PDB file of C-alpha atoms in Angstrom:
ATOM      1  CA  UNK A   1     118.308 -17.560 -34.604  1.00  0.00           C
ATOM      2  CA  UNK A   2     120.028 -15.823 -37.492  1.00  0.00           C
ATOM      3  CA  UNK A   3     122.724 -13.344 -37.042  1.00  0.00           C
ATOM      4  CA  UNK A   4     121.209 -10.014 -37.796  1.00  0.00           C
ATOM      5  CA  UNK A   5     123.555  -9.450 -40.998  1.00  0.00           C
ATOM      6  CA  UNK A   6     122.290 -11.921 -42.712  1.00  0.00           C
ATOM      7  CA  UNK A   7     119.072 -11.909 -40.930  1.00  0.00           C
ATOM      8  CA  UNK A   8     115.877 -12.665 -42.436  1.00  0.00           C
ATOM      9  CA  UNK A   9     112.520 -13.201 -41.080  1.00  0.00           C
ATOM     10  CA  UNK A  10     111.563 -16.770 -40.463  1.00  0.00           C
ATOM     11  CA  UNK A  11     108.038 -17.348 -38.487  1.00  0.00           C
ATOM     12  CA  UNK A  12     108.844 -20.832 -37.147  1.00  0.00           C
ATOM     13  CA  UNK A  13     111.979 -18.683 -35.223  1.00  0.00           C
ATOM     14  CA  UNK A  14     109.969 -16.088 -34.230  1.00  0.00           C
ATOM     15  CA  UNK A  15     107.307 -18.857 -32.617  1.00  0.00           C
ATOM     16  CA  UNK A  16     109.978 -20.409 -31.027  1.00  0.00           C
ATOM     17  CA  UNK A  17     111.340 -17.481 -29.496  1.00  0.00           C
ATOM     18  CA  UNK A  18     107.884 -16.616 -28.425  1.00  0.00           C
ATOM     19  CA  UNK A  19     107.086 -20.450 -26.693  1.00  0.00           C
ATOM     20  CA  UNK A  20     110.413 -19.599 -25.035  1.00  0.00           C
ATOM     21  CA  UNK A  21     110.334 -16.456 -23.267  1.00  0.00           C
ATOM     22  CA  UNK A  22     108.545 -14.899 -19.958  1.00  0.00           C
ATOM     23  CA  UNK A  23     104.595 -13.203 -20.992  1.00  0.00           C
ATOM     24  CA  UNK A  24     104.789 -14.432 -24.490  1.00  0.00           C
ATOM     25  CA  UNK A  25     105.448 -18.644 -23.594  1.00  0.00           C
ATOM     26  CA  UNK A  26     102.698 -17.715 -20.772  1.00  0.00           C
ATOM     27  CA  UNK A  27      99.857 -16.431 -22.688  1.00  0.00           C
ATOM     28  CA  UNK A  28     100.528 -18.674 -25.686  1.00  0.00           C
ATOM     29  CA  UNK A  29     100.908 -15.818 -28.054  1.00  0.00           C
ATOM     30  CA  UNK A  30     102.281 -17.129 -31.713  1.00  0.00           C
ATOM     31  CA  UNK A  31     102.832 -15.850 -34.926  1.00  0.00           C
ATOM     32  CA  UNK A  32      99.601 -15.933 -37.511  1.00  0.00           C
ATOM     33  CA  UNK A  33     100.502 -14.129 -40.194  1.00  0.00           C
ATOM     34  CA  UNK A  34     102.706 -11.348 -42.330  1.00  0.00           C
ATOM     35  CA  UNK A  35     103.304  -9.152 -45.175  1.00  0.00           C
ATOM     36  CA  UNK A  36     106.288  -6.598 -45.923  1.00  0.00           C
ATOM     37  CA  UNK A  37     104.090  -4.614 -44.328  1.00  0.00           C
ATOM     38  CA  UNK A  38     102.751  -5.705 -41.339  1.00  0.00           C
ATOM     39  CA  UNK A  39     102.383  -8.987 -38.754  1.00  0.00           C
ATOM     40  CA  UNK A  40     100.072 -10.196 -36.850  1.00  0.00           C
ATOM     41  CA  UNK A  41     100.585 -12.139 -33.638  1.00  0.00           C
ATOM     42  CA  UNK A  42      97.634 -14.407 -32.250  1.00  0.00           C
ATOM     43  CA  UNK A  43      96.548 -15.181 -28.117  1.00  0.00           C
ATOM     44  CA  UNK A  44      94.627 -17.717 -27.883  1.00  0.00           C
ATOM     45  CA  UNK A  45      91.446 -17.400 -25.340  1.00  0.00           C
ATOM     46  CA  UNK A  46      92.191 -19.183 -21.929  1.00  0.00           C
ATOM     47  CA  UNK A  47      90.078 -19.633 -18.543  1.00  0.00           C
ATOM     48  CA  UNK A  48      93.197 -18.675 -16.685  1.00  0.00           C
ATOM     49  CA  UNK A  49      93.568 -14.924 -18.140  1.00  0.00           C
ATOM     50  CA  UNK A  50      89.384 -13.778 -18.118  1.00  0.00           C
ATOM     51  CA  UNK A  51      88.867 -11.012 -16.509  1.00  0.00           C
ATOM     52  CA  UNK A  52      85.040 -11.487 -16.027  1.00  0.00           C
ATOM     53  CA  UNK A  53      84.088 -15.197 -15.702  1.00  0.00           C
ATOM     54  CA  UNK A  54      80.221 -13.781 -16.528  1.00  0.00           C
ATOM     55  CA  UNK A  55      81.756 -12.513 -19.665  1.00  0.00           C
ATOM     56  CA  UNK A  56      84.186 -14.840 -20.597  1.00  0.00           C
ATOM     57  CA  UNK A  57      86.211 -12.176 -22.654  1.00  0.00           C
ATOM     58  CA  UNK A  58      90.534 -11.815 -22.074  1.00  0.00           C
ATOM     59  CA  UNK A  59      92.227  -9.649 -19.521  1.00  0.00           C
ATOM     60  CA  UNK A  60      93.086  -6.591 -20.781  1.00  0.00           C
ATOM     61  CA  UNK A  61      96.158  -6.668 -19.553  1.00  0.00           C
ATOM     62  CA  UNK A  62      96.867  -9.513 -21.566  1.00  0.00           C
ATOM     63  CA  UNK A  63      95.385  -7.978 -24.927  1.00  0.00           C
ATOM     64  CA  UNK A  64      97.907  -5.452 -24.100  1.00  0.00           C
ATOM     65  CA  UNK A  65     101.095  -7.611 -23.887  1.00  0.00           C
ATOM     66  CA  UNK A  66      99.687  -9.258 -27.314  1.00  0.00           C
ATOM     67  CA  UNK A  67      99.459  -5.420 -28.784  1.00  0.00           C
ATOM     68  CA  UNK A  68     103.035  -4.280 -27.853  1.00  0.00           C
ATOM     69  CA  UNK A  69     104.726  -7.259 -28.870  1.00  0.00           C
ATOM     70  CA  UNK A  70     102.828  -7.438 -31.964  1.00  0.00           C
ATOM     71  CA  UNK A  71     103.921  -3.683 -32.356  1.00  0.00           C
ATOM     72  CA  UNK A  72     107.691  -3.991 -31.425  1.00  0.00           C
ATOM     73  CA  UNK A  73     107.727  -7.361 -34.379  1.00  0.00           C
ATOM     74  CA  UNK A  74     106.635  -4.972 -36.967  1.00  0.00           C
ATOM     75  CA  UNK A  75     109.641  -3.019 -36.231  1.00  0.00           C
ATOM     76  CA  UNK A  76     111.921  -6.275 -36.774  1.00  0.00           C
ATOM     77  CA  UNK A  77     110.207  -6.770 -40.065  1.00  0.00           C
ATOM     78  CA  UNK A  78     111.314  -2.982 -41.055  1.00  0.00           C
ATOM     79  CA  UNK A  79     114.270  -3.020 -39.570  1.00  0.00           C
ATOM     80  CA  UNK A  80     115.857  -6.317 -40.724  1.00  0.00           C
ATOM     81  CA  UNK A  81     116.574  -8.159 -37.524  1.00  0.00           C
ATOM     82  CA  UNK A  82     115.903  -8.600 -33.443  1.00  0.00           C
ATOM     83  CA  UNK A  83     117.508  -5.441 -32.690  1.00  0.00           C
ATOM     84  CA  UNK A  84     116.952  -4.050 -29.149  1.00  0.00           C
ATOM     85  CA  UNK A  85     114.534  -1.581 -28.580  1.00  0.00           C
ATOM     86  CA  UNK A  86     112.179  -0.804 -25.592  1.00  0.00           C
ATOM     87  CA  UNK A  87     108.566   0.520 -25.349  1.00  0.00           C
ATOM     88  CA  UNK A  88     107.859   4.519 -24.791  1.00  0.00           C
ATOM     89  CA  UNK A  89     104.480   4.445 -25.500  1.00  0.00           C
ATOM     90  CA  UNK A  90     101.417   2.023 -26.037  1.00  0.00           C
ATOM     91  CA  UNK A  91      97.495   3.548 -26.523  1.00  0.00           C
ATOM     92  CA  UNK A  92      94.701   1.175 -27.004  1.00  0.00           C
ATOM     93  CA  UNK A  93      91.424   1.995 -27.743  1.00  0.00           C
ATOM     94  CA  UNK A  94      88.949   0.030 -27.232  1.00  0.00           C
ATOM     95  CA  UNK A  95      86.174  -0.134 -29.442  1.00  0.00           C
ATOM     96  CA  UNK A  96      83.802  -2.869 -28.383  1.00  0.00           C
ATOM     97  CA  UNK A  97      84.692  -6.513 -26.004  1.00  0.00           C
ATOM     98  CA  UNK A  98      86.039  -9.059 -27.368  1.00  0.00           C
ATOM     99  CA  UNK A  99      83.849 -11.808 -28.082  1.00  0.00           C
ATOM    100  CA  UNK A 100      84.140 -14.810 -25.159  1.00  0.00           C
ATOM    101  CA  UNK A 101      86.396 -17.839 -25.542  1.00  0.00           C
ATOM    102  CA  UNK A 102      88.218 -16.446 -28.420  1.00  0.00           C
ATOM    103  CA  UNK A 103      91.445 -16.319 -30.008  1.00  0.00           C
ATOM    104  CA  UNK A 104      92.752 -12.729 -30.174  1.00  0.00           C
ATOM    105  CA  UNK A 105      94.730 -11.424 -33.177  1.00  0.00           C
ATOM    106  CA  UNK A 106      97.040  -8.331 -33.226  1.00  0.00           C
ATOM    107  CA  UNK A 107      97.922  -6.743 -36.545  1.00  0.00           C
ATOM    108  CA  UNK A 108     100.499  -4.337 -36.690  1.00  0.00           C
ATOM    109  CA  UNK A 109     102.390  -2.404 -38.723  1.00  0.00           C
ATOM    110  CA  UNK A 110     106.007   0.033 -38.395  1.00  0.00           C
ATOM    111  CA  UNK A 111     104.705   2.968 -40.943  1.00  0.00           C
ATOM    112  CA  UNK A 112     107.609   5.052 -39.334  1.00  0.00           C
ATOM    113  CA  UNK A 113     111.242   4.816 -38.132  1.00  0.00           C
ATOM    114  CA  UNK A 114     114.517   6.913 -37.965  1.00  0.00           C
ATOM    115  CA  UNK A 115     117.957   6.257 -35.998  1.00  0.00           C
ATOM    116  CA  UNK A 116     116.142   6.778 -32.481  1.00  0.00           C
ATOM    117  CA  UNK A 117     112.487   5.845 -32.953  1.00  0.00           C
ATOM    118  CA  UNK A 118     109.751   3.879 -34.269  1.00  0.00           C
ATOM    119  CA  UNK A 119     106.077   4.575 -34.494  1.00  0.00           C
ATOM    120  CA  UNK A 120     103.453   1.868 -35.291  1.00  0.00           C
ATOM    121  CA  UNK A 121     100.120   0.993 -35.639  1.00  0.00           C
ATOM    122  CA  UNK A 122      97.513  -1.683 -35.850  1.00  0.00           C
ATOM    123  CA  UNK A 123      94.477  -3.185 -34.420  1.00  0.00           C
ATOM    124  CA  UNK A 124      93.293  -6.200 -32.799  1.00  0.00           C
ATOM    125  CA  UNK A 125      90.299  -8.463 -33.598  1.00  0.00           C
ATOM    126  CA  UNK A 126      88.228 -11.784 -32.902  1.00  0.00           C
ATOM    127  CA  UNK A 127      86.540 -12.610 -36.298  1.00  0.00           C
ATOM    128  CA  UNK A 128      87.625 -10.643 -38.897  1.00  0.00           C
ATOM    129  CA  UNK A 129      90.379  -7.126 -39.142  1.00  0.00           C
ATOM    130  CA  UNK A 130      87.175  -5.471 -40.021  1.00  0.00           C
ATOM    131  CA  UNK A 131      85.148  -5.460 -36.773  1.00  0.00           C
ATOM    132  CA  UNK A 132      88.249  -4.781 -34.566  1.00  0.00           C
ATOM    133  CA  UNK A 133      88.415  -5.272 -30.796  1.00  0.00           C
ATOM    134  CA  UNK A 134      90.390  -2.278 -30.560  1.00  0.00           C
ATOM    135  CA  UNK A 135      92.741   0.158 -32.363  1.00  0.00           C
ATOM    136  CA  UNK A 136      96.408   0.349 -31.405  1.00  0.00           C
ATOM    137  CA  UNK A 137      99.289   3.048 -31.458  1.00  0.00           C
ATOM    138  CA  UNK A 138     102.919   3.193 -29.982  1.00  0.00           C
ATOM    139  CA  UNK A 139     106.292   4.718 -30.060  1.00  0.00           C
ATOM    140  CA  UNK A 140     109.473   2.759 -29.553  1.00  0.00           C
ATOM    141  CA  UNK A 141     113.074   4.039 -28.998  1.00  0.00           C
ATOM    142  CA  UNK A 142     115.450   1.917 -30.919  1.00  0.00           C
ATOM    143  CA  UNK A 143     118.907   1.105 -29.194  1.00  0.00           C
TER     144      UNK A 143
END
């Protein structure tokens, strides 16, 4: 990866860093799409996280990993490299199940950030950013 003084965001990196590393590599998650504003980060479905085989719908534990790295990327966009920073707080609220055997998508967006924190938002969806699985909200400290 770039240096972070001359970084700038490149999404084949950021997939390879993804493929590469611990929850991420294991749930598949990869980059989908950005703006200035905001990125979103995509799970595909898979038999091996479903929390209810009747259902067929994703964990939500692994919706959640999706959300909070999706969150803490925004912050790299806004912030102009991988610069540590941990997670203080993550909300999720669910608004309806995710439809089975599909591909989850986490948009997310920094709207807020000084020398010690960052606060984002965003939601997650199936079909479309208009019927969202859920709505999401957290607080980072930066380092």
């Amino acid at each position: 990866m770039t240096s972070d003084a001359e970084w700038k965001f490149v999404p084949s990196e950021l997939d390879e860093f993804l493929a590469d590393k611990g929850n991420n590599a294991l749930l598949g998650i990869r980059y989908h799409a950005h703006s200035p504003e905001w990125i979103e980060l995509a799970m595909p479905w898979s038999e091996a996280f479903v929390d209810d085989p009747a259902a067929g719908s994703m964990a939500t534990g692994a919706i959640m990993t999706l959300l909070d790295n999706t969150a803490g990327t925004s912050i790299y966009l806004q912030r102009g490299g991988f610069l540590p920073q941990v997670t203080l707080d993550l909300r999720a609220d669910y608004l309806r199940p995710a439809k089975p055997r599909s591909t989850i998508i986490c948009r997310s967006e920094c709207f807020k950030w000084n020398a010690s924190t960052a606060l984002t938002r965003g939601i997650a969806y199936d079909e479309t950013p208009e019927d969202p699985v859920c709505h999401v909200t957290a607080t980072f400290m930066l380092l």
